[in-house]
Structures are given as C-alpha cells and as structure tokens.
Amino acid sequence: VWAAKAWREGDPGGTRAGRRPRAGSVPTGFLDVDVTSAPLALECLYTPWAPGTDSDGAPTPQDCPRVFSAGLDLTEMCGRNPAHYAEYWKAVQELWLRTYLSSLVLVAAINGACPAGGCIIALACDCRVLADNPKYHIGLNETLLGITAPFWFKDAYVNTIGHRASEQALQLGYLFPPSEALQVGLVDQVVPEDQVLSTALSEMARWLAVPDHARQLTKNMMRKATADRLLRQRDADIQNFVSFICRDSIQKSLQVYLEKLRQRKG
Ligand SMILES: CCCCC/C=C\CCC/C=C/CC(=O)SCCNC(=O)CCNC(=O)[C@H](O)C(C)(C)COP(=O)(O)OP(=O)(O)OC[C@H]1O[C@@H](n2cnc3c(N)ncnc32)[C@H](O)[C@@H]1OP(=O)(O)O
C-alpha cells in the first residue's frame, strides 16, 4: 500500500509498521500495529512486505515476495480467550476504517497472493494493480476456512464487483486468478510482475493530479454510507465475532485449516 502523502514528501518507504513475518512464514496480518492506542498516522502505515527504498529513495522489491498478505493471522483467532478476540477484532475494524476512510490516495501494488484480510485491505484502497502471475489469487475465501465474512467485508466486495458476483464468490470462497480478477473489476490493472510498482506509481500520479479537496470530498461521499454502517454497530460486530469465533465448531475448523497449511508446507 502506497501512501500518497509520504510519497509526495519524498519518503516512499515511510516508517514501516505492521506485523513482522515470523521466520519462514508468510506475512499474515497488519495488526502488530497498535491501531487501538495512539492515533495511527496512516501515512506511516507500511506493511512489512510493502516496498522499501533503496539508497536513492526508489522503491525496491518487497521483503516477502509471492505474498501480498495471507490475510488475518489465524493464530490470533485460535485457542485464545474472548477478551483477546474482542481486542483483536476491534483492531481489525480500526485498521479497515482508517484505510477505507483515509483522505489520502491509496494504491495497492499487489505482487503476491491476496486472500481474505489481504483482499479487504486492498479493497479499501482507491485502486489495485495486480501482478500477472497465475499463483497470485485474490478474493474472500472465508467459507473455505469454515467461517463467514463479516457484513462489512461483504459490503466492500459488493461495492467493487456487484451483488451477483459477490454472492457467488463469497459462497464459494472463490479466489480469482489475475485475468478473472480484472474481468470482474476486483482489480483495476493486471501487469507483468516487474511493472507492478511503476504502474502503481503512475496510477498514483493520475489520482494526485486531481484537486485534493474535490477528490477527498468525493471519496468521502462515495464511502461514507458503507463505513457508517460499521460505525453504527461496531460493538455488536465485535460481540458477533467473539461469540462466533468462540464456538467449538469454528475453533475446530480453523485448527484443521491451519494444520493443513502447515502440512502443505512440509
Ligand atoms: C454469523 C456472524 C459471522 C461473524 C463472523 C465474523 C468474523 C469471522 C471472519 C474472520 C475473518 C477472517 C479473514 C481472514 O483473513 S482469514 C485468513 C485467510 N487466509 C488464508 O486462507 C490464506 C492461507 N494461506 C495460504 O493460502 C498460503 O499460506 C499463501 C498465502 C498462499 C502463501 O503460501 P506459501 O508461500 O506457500 O506459504 P505457506 O502456505 O507455506 O505458509 C507459510 C506459513 O504461514 C502460515 N500461514 C499462512 N497463512 C496464515 C494465516 N492467515 N494465519 C496464520 N498463519 C498462516 C502457514 O501455516 C505456515 O506456517 P508455519 O511456517 O508455521 O508452518
């Protein structure tokens, strides 16, 4: 995710914050960032797998190629206590709201797999550029984990690809390969892998060429209703999440899924 303000100010790497990948693991979340305490400057929100900078300040390839984000960290949703789940979900909501409502131009340069939580953050950006690699799937695959996407994930999906496509993709937990993601409008451009960053920067320039105040007001006008829907029921959404995730059957599904992932690796 490329934050316009930092980019404009000549600091494309910005301050990196986010979940550091565990050794030998894929980047899973965004939520080592303490989004619940001191106000988070989105300008400083860089995920650890986002591009860094070389000595000239130019973007360099990300730390963890092949994965944009593996979504939310499933280990945060397994075998913990209700207070932990509540705090975690509040942070997920906060991250999404701040990203979705940011007045900055945000362009997602997606150079890796982008399931579930990864997709939802990409969807919160203004524009998505995906690398053309058949392994880089994007979408909301929650049902395949035995869980349900919350209503605001669904809302963001519907806003982007429409009701029918969302209904089908959500139920099937479908992950779109690049060509289909482009066709359905889930991403705006699919480009060769080595052109993702340059294309994202060109997109950024295009969006920044519009007078800021007009663009920001328009963005807010388009997004407010969706964000307000969550804002009105944040606490209820947290309670729903906690009671859902605490169910034995859901815990079991998540454990089985995680185990499969681990075995697949071995
Ligand atoms: C009715 C009311 C309903 C209310 C419901 C409310 C809320 C419920 C919804 C909660 C929302 C959840 C959204 C999510 O984001 S869930 C996460 C979904 N993510 C995935 O399914 C991705 C799974 N991962 C993969 O497919 C692959 O890892 C990959 C991203 C394609 C990368 O593949 P590869 O490079 O081959 O890496 P490995 O597969 O070998 O993985 C390495 C390592 O990382 C672990 N891991 C992978 N993903 C996660 C994850 N999301 N969380 C935690 N850990 C993960 C994997 O197990 C390996 O671990 P080890 O190194 O320890 O072996």
Short mmCIF file of C-alpha atoms and ligand atoms in Angstrom, two decimals:
data_model
loop_
_atom_site.label_atom_id
_atom_site.label_comp_id
_atom_site.label_asym_id
_atom_site.label_seq_id
_atom_site.Cartn_x
_atom_site.Cartn_y
_atom_site.Cartn_z
CA VAL A 1 0.00 0.00 0.00
CA TRP A 2 1.43 3.21 -1.08
CA ALA A 3 0.54 6.27 0.92
CA ALA A 4 0.37 9.39 -1.13
CA LYS A 5 1.48 11.89 1.43
CA ALA A 6 4.72 10.15 2.26
CA TRP A 7 5.33 9.60 -1.42
CA ARG A 8 4.76 13.22 -2.19
CA GLU A 9 7.10 14.24 0.55
CA GLY A 10 9.82 12.13 -0.98
CA ASP A 11 9.68 9.38 1.62
CA PRO A 12 8.21 6.46 -0.25
CA GLY A 13 9.46 3.95 2.29
CA GLY A 14 7.91 5.86 5.14
CA THR A 15 8.06 4.38 8.60
CA ARG A 16 7.41 0.72 8.49
CA ALA A 17 4.91 -0.62 10.88
CA GLY A 18 2.98 -3.79 10.84
CA ARG A 19 3.31 -7.40 11.56
CA ARG A 20 6.80 -8.69 11.08
CA PRO A 21 6.71 -12.03 9.32
CA ARG A 22 7.64 -14.89 11.56
CA ALA A 23 10.79 -16.63 10.46
CA GLY A 24 9.96 -18.81 7.49
CA SER A 25 6.39 -17.70 7.47
CA VAL A 26 4.22 -15.61 5.23
CA PRO A 27 3.08 -12.14 6.23
CA THR A 28 -0.32 -12.64 7.71
CA GLY A 29 -1.67 -9.52 9.22
CA PHE A 30 -1.35 -5.88 9.70
CA LEU A 31 -2.09 -6.00 13.33
CA ASP A 32 1.08 -5.69 15.26
CA VAL A 33 0.39 -2.05 14.61
CA ASP A 34 -1.19 -0.77 17.76
CA VAL A 35 -4.10 0.80 15.99
CA THR A 36 -6.14 0.92 19.13
CA SER A 37 -3.99 3.30 21.15
CA ALA A 38 -2.21 6.41 19.91
CA PRO A 39 -3.75 7.75 16.73
CA LEU A 40 -2.18 5.96 13.85
CA ALA A 41 -0.88 8.15 11.09
CA LEU A 42 -1.87 6.23 8.03
CA GLU A 43 0.95 8.00 6.26
CA CYS A 44 3.19 5.84 8.43
CA LEU A 45 1.32 2.61 7.93
CA TYR A 46 3.53 0.44 5.82
CA THR A 47 3.19 -3.26 5.88
CA PRO A 48 6.46 -5.12 6.23
CA TRP A 49 6.09 -6.69 2.84
CA ALA A 50 5.44 -3.37 1.19
CA PRO A 51 8.17 -1.89 -0.93
CA GLY A 52 11.14 -0.35 0.79
CA THR A 53 13.51 2.13 -0.69
CA ASP A 54 17.00 1.90 -1.99
CA SER A 55 19.67 4.47 -1.25
CA ASP A 56 18.18 6.80 -3.86
CA GLY A 57 14.76 6.58 -2.31
CA ALA A 58 13.40 4.45 -5.14
CA PRO A 59 11.11 1.54 -4.37
CA THR A 60 12.76 -1.85 -4.00
CA PRO A 61 11.10 -5.25 -4.19
CA GLN A 62 9.25 -6.27 -1.08
CA ASP A 63 10.77 -8.31 1.71
CA CYS A 64 8.45 -11.23 1.24
CA PRO A 65 7.70 -11.89 -2.42
CA ARG A 66 4.82 -14.08 -3.60
CA VAL A 67 2.51 -12.98 -0.82
CA PHE A 68 0.89 -9.56 -0.62
CA SER A 69 -0.83 -10.68 2.57
CA ALA A 70 -2.09 -14.08 3.73
CA GLY A 71 -4.95 -12.25 5.41
CA LEU A 72 -5.64 -12.06 9.09
CA ASP A 73 -3.41 -14.05 11.36
CA LEU A 74 -5.34 -17.20 12.11
CA THR A 75 -3.27 -17.83 15.20
CA GLU A 76 -4.93 -14.72 16.65
CA MET A 77 -8.30 -16.40 16.24
CA CYS A 78 -7.46 -19.81 17.60
CA GLY A 79 -7.10 -21.03 21.18
CA ARG A 80 -7.27 -17.57 22.75
CA ASN A 81 -9.75 -16.06 25.18
CA PRO A 82 -12.79 -13.87 24.45
CA ALA A 83 -11.05 -10.69 25.64
CA HIS A 84 -8.23 -11.32 23.19
CA TYR A 85 -10.66 -11.91 20.31
CA ALA A 86 -12.55 -8.72 21.16
CA GLU A 87 -9.40 -6.64 21.21
CA TYR A 88 -8.15 -8.22 18.01
CA TRP A 89 -11.38 -7.63 16.14
CA LYS A 90 -11.55 -4.03 17.31
CA ALA A 91 -8.10 -3.52 15.83
CA VAL A 92 -9.16 -5.14 12.55
CA GLN A 93 -12.16 -2.81 12.37
CA GLU A 94 -9.98 0.18 13.17
CA LEU A 95 -7.44 -0.66 10.52
CA TRP A 96 -10.11 -1.08 7.89
CA LEU A 97 -12.00 2.09 8.83
CA ARG A 98 -8.87 4.20 8.78
CA THR A 99 -7.75 2.79 5.48
CA TYR A 100 -11.17 2.92 3.88
CA LEU A 101 -11.87 6.47 5.04
CA SER A 102 -8.37 7.84 4.50
CA SER A 103 -8.31 11.10 2.62
CA LEU A 104 -5.01 10.03 1.10
CA VAL A 105 -4.79 8.39 -2.28
CA LEU A 106 -4.01 4.73 -1.64
CA VAL A 107 -2.88 2.43 -4.41
CA ALA A 108 -2.44 -1.27 -3.70
CA ALA A 109 0.53 -2.75 -5.55
CA ILE A 110 -0.35 -6.41 -5.22
CA ASN A 111 2.64 -8.56 -6.01
CA GLY A 112 1.59 -11.77 -4.36
CA ALA A 113 -1.31 -13.83 -3.06
CA CYS A 114 -4.05 -11.69 -1.58
CA PRO A 115 -6.72 -13.75 0.21
CA ALA A 116 -9.36 -12.62 2.72
CA GLY A 117 -7.98 -9.90 5.03
CA GLY A 118 -5.36 -9.07 2.39
CA CYS A 119 -8.11 -8.57 -0.15
CA ILE A 120 -10.13 -6.42 2.22
CA ILE A 121 -7.25 -4.02 2.74
CA ALA A 122 -6.60 -3.90 -1.00
CA LEU A 123 -10.31 -3.17 -1.48
CA ALA A 124 -10.04 -0.26 0.95
CA CYS A 125 -7.53 1.36 -1.39
CA ASP A 126 -8.58 3.58 -4.27
CA CYS A 127 -7.03 1.44 -6.92
CA ARG A 128 -5.47 -2.01 -7.26
CA VAL A 129 -2.65 -3.14 -9.52
CA LEU A 130 -2.07 -6.90 -9.56
CA ALA A 131 0.96 -8.76 -10.86
CA ASP A 132 0.16 -11.14 -13.67
CA ASN A 133 1.06 -14.44 -12.08
CA PRO A 134 -1.47 -17.28 -12.02
CA LYS A 135 -0.49 -18.04 -8.43
CA TYR A 136 -1.50 -14.59 -7.20
CA HIS A 137 -5.10 -15.19 -6.32
CA ILE A 138 -7.28 -12.55 -4.74
CA GLY A 139 -10.67 -12.75 -3.05
CA LEU A 140 -12.60 -13.55 0.08
CA ASN A 141 -12.16 -17.25 0.80
CA GLU A 142 -13.57 -17.30 4.34
CA THR A 143 -16.13 -20.04 3.67
CA LEU A 144 -13.32 -22.43 2.77
CA LEU A 145 -11.99 -21.94 6.29
CA GLY A 146 -15.43 -22.76 7.71
CA ILE A 147 -16.01 -19.14 8.70
CA THR A 148 -18.18 -16.34 7.39
CA ALA A 149 -17.03 -12.99 6.06
CA PRO A 150 -18.44 -10.19 8.23
CA PHE A 151 -21.02 -7.89 6.69
CA TRP A 152 -18.57 -5.08 6.07
CA PHE A 153 -16.20 -7.34 4.12
CA LYS A 154 -19.24 -8.29 2.06
CA ASP A 155 -20.23 -4.64 1.62
CA ALA A 156 -16.79 -3.76 0.31
CA TYR A 157 -16.96 -6.70 -2.09
CA VAL A 158 -20.41 -5.77 -3.36
CA ASN A 159 -19.34 -2.13 -3.82
CA THR A 160 -16.50 -3.32 -6.02
CA ILE A 161 -17.73 -6.29 -8.04
CA GLY A 162 -21.51 -6.10 -7.64
CA HIS A 163 -24.10 -8.22 -5.89
CA ARG A 164 -24.32 -11.30 -8.06
CA ALA A 165 -20.59 -11.77 -8.48
CA SER A 166 -20.14 -11.26 -4.72
CA GLU A 167 -22.89 -13.68 -3.84
CA GLN A 168 -21.30 -16.37 -5.93
CA ALA A 169 -17.69 -15.67 -4.96
CA LEU A 170 -18.47 -15.35 -1.25
CA GLN A 171 -20.40 -18.58 -1.03
CA LEU A 172 -17.76 -20.47 -2.97
CA GLY A 173 -14.87 -18.78 -1.16
CA TYR A 174 -13.56 -18.18 -4.64
CA LEU A 175 -10.08 -16.79 -5.14
CA PHE A 176 -9.79 -15.06 -8.50
CA PRO A 177 -6.69 -15.53 -10.66
CA PRO A 178 -5.46 -12.23 -12.19
CA SER A 179 -7.31 -12.40 -15.51
CA GLU A 180 -10.64 -13.12 -13.80
CA ALA A 181 -9.98 -10.53 -11.09
CA LEU A 182 -9.56 -7.95 -13.82
CA GLN A 183 -12.61 -9.10 -15.70
CA VAL A 184 -14.87 -8.89 -12.65
CA GLY A 185 -13.42 -5.49 -11.59
CA LEU A 186 -11.78 -6.71 -8.41
CA VAL A 187 -8.52 -5.15 -9.60
CA ASP A 188 -8.02 -2.25 -11.97
CA GLN A 189 -4.89 -3.37 -13.78
CA VAL A 190 -3.00 -6.60 -14.26
CA VAL A 191 0.58 -6.06 -15.35
CA PRO A 192 3.79 -8.08 -15.61
CA GLU A 193 5.34 -8.65 -12.23
CA ASP A 194 8.25 -6.27 -12.75
CA GLN A 195 5.87 -3.45 -13.69
CA VAL A 196 3.65 -3.51 -10.63
CA LEU A 197 5.40 -0.73 -8.76
CA SER A 198 5.90 1.55 -11.74
CA THR A 199 2.26 1.08 -12.73
CA ALA A 200 1.14 1.79 -9.17
CA LEU A 201 3.19 4.97 -9.19
CA SER A 202 1.68 6.05 -12.50
CA GLU A 203 -1.78 5.42 -11.08
CA MET A 204 -0.84 7.43 -8.02
CA ALA A 205 0.26 10.33 -10.19
CA ARG A 206 -3.03 10.18 -12.08
CA TRP A 207 -5.08 10.35 -8.88
CA LEU A 208 -2.90 13.06 -7.37
CA ALA A 209 -3.38 15.23 -10.43
CA VAL A 210 -6.98 15.84 -9.35
CA PRO A 211 -7.51 18.77 -6.95
CA ASP A 212 -7.21 17.22 -3.49
CA HIS A 213 -10.21 18.80 -1.81
CA ALA A 214 -12.57 17.77 -4.60
CA ARG A 215 -11.20 14.24 -4.73
CA GLN A 216 -11.35 13.84 -0.95
CA LEU A 217 -14.92 15.09 -0.66
CA THR A 218 -15.96 12.81 -3.48
CA LYS A 219 -14.22 9.84 -1.91
CA ASN A 220 -15.96 10.50 1.38
CA MET A 221 -19.31 10.90 -0.35
CA MET A 222 -18.86 7.51 -2.05
CA ARG A 223 -17.66 5.66 1.05
CA LYS A 224 -19.46 7.21 3.99
CA ALA A 225 -22.59 5.06 3.96
CA THR A 226 -20.58 1.83 3.94
CA ALA A 227 -18.30 2.99 6.75
CA ASP A 228 -21.20 4.37 8.78
CA ARG A 229 -22.88 1.01 8.67
CA LEU A 230 -19.98 -0.50 10.56
CA LEU A 231 -19.50 2.55 12.80
CA ARG A 232 -23.12 2.30 13.93
CA GLN A 233 -22.69 -1.30 15.02
CA ARG A 234 -19.08 -1.68 15.97
CA ASP A 235 -19.71 -3.14 19.39
CA ALA A 236 -22.34 -5.54 18.10
CA ASP A 237 -19.95 -6.61 15.35
CA ILE A 238 -17.26 -7.32 17.96
CA GLN A 239 -19.70 -9.33 20.06
CA ASN A 240 -20.78 -11.27 16.97
CA PHE A 241 -17.21 -12.03 16.09
CA VAL A 242 -16.35 -13.15 19.62
CA SER A 243 -19.33 -15.43 20.01
CA PHE A 244 -18.83 -16.82 16.51
CA ILE A 245 -15.13 -17.47 16.85
CA CYS A 246 -15.51 -18.98 20.33
CA ARG A 247 -17.78 -21.74 19.04
CA ASP A 248 -16.18 -25.16 19.33
CA SER A 249 -17.09 -26.00 15.75
CA ILE A 250 -15.43 -22.81 14.44
CA GLN A 251 -12.31 -23.33 16.50
CA LYS A 252 -12.13 -26.85 15.17
CA SER A 253 -12.47 -25.67 11.55
CA LEU A 254 -9.73 -23.10 11.98
CA GLN A 255 -7.40 -25.58 13.62
CA VAL A 256 -7.94 -28.08 10.81
CA TYR A 257 -7.30 -25.36 8.21
CA LEU A 258 -4.12 -24.17 9.93
CA GLU A 259 -2.90 -27.72 10.25
CA LYS A 260 -3.48 -28.26 6.52
CA LEU A 261 -1.49 -25.13 5.75
CA ARG A 262 1.37 -26.30 7.91
CA GLN A 263 1.37 -29.77 6.37
CA ARG A 264 1.23 -28.36 2.86
CA LYS A 265 4.44 -26.59 3.67
CA GLY A 266 6.17 -29.75 4.81
C1 LIG B 1 -22.70 -15.02 11.64
C2 LIG B 1 -21.79 -13.97 12.16
C3 LIG B 1 -20.49 -14.04 11.47
C4 LIG B 1 -19.49 -13.12 12.06
C5 LIG B 1 -18.14 -13.58 11.60
C6 LIG B 1 -17.14 -12.63 11.88
C7 LIG B 1 -15.88 -12.84 11.54
C8 LIG B 1 -15.24 -14.08 11.04
C9 LIG B 1 -14.35 -13.81 9.86
C10 LIG B 1 -12.91 -13.60 10.21
C11 LIG B 1 -12.17 -13.11 9.02
C12 LIG B 1 -11.05 -13.63 8.60
C13 LIG B 1 -10.35 -13.10 7.42
C14 LIG B 1 -9.01 -13.75 7.12
O1 LIG B 1 -8.16 -13.09 6.63
S1 LIG B 1 -8.81 -15.40 7.46
C15 LIG B 1 -7.24 -15.83 6.76
C16 LIG B 1 -7.42 -16.30 5.37
N1 LIG B 1 -6.15 -16.58 4.76
C17 LIG B 1 -5.92 -17.68 4.07
O2 LIG B 1 -6.76 -18.52 3.87
C18 LIG B 1 -4.54 -17.80 3.49
C19 LIG B 1 -3.89 -19.05 3.94
N2 LIG B 1 -2.53 -19.11 3.45
C20 LIG B 1 -2.21 -19.51 2.20
O3 LIG B 1 -3.05 -19.80 1.38
C21 LIG B 1 -0.76 -19.56 1.88
O4 LIG B 1 -0.05 -19.51 3.08
C22 LIG B 1 -0.29 -18.42 0.97
C23 LIG B 1 -0.72 -17.04 1.48
C24 LIG B 1 -0.83 -18.64 -0.45
C25 LIG B 1 1.26 -18.45 0.91
O5 LIG B 1 1.66 -19.72 0.52
P1 LIG B 1 3.18 -20.17 0.82
O6 LIG B 1 4.10 -19.09 0.44
O7 LIG B 1 3.33 -21.48 0.17
O8 LIG B 1 3.27 -20.23 2.39
P2 LIG B 1 2.80 -21.44 3.30
O9 LIG B 1 1.47 -21.92 2.92
O10 LIG B 1 3.90 -22.43 3.31
O11 LIG B 1 2.68 -20.77 4.73
C26 LIG B 1 3.82 -20.48 5.49
C27 LIG B 1 3.46 -20.40 6.96
O12 LIG B 1 2.48 -19.37 7.20
C28 LIG B 1 1.34 -19.93 7.86
N3 LIG B 1 0.14 -19.17 7.46
C29 LIG B 1 -0.29 -18.97 6.22
N4 LIG B 1 -1.38 -18.20 6.23
C30 LIG B 1 -1.64 -17.92 7.53
C31 LIG B 1 -2.64 -17.15 8.18
N5 LIG B 1 -3.59 -16.49 7.52
N6 LIG B 1 -2.60 -17.07 9.51
C32 LIG B 1 -1.62 -17.69 10.23
N7 LIG B 1 -0.65 -18.44 9.65
C33 LIG B 1 -0.67 -18.55 8.33
C34 LIG B 1 1.36 -21.35 7.42
O13 LIG B 1 0.61 -22.13 8.29
C35 LIG B 1 2.85 -21.63 7.51
O14 LIG B 1 3.17 -21.64 8.90
P3 LIG B 1 4.47 -22.33 9.51
O15 LIG B 1 5.63 -21.57 8.96
O16 LIG B 1 4.33 -22.18 10.98
O17 LIG B 1 4.44 -23.76 9.05
#
